[in-house]
Tab-separated table of C-alpha atoms in Angstrom:
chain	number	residue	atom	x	y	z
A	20	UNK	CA	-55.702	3.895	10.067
A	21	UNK	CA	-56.107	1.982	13.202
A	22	UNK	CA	-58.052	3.912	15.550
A	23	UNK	CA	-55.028	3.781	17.733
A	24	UNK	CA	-52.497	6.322	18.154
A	25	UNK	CA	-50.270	3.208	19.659
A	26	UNK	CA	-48.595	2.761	16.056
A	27	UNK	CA	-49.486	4.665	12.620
A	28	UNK	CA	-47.850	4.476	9.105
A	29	UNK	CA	-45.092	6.527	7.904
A	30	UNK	CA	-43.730	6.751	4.347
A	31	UNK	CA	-41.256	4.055	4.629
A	32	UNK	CA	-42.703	1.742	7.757
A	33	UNK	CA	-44.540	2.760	11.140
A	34	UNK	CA	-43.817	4.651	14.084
A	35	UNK	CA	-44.835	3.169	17.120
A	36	UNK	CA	-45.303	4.271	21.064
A	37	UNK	CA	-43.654	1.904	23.318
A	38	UNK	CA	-43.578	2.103	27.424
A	39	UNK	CA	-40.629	0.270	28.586
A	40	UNK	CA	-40.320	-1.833	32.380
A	41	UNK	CA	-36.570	-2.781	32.518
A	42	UNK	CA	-35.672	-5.682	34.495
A	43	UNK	CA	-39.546	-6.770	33.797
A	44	UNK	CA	-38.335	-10.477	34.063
A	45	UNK	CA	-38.319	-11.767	30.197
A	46	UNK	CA	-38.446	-10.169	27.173
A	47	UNK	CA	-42.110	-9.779	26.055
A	48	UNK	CA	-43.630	-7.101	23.877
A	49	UNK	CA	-47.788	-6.837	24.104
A	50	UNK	CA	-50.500	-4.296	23.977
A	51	UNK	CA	-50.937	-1.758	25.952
A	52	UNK	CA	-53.150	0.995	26.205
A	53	UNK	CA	-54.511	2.617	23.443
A	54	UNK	CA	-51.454	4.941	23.465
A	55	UNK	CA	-48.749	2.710	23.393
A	56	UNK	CA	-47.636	-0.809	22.873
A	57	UNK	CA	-45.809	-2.346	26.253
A	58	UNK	CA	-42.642	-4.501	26.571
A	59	UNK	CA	-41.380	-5.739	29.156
A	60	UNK	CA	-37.105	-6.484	29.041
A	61	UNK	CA	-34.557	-8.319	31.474
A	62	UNK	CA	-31.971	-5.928	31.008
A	63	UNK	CA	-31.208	-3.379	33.144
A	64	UNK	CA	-31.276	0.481	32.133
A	65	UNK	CA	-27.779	1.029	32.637
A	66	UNK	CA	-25.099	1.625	29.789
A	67	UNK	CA	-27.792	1.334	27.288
A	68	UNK	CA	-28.344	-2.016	27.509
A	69	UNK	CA	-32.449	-1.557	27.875
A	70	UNK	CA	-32.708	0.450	24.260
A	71	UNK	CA	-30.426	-2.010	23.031
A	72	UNK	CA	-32.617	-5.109	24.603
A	73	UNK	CA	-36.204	-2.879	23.356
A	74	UNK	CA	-34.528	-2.576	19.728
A	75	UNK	CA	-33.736	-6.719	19.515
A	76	UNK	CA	-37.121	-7.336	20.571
A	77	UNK	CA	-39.140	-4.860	18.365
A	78	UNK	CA	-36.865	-6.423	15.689
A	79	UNK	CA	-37.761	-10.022	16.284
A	80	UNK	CA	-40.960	-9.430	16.941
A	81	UNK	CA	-42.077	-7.377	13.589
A	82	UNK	CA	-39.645	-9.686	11.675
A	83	UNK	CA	-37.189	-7.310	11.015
A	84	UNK	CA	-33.683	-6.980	11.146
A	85	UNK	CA	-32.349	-4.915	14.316
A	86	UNK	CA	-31.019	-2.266	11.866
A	87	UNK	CA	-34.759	-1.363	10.554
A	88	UNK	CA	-35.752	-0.238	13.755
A	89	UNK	CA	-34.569	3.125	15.623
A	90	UNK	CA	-35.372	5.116	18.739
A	91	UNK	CA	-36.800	7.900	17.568
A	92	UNK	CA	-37.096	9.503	20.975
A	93	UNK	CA	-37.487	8.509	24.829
A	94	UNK	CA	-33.720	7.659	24.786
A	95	UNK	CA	-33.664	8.096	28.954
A	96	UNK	CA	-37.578	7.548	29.677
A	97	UNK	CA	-40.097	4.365	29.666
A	98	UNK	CA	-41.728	6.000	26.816
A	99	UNK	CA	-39.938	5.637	23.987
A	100	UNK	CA	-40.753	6.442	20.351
A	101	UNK	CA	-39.382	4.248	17.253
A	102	UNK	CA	-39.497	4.037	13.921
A	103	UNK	CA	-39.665	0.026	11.817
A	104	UNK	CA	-38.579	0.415	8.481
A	105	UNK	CA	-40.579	-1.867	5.926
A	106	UNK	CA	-43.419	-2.785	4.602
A	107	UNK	CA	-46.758	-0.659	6.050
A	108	UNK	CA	-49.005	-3.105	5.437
A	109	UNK	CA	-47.634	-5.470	6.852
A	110	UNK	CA	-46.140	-4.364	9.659
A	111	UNK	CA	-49.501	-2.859	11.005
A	112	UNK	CA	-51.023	-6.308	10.664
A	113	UNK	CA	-48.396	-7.139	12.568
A	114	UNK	CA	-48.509	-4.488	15.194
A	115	UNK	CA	-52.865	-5.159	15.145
A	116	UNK	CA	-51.843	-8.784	15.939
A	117	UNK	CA	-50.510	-7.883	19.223
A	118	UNK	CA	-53.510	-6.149	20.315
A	119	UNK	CA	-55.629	-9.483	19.176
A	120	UNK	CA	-59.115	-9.390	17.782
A	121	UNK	CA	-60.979	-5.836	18.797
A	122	UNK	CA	-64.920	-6.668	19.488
């Protein structure tokens, strides 16, 4: 779909590959590599607060309430997999967006 194996459509939304830098300074989530999307969070991964930080940013950053996106895997590691439920379409414009324009 996107040449990118950094998000692809599922039936009911998109997974997407995310590597994680707690205590990265401010919540930002941007491209990466080809393989995964990057975010850096201010929380600390302790207690769960860095999966909880990665899920409210995903969230406001797709446009999407909190409870439409899930860890899929990666729980303990940077590289986490989740899954935004929604609209496909639009939420791999949205994901294509944070890559910008592709010459």
């Amino acid at each position: 779909m996107n040449g990118l194996a950094a998000w692809r459509a599922v039936g009911d939304g998109l997974a997407i590959a995310v590597r994680v830098t707690p205590r990265g300074g401010r919540d930002t989530l941007a491209a990466g590599t080809a393989e995964h999307l990057a975010a850096r969070l201010a929380a600390a991964p302790v207690d769960g607060a860095a999966n909880a930080g990665l899920v409210a940013l995903v969230a406001k950053s797709f446009g999407v309430p909190r409870r439409a996106v899930t860890i899929v895997s990666g729980e303990t590691a940077r590289l986490k997999r989740l899954h935004i439920a929604g609209d496909v379409a639009t939420l791999a414009e949205i994901a294509s967006a944070l890559y910008g324009p592709r010459a």
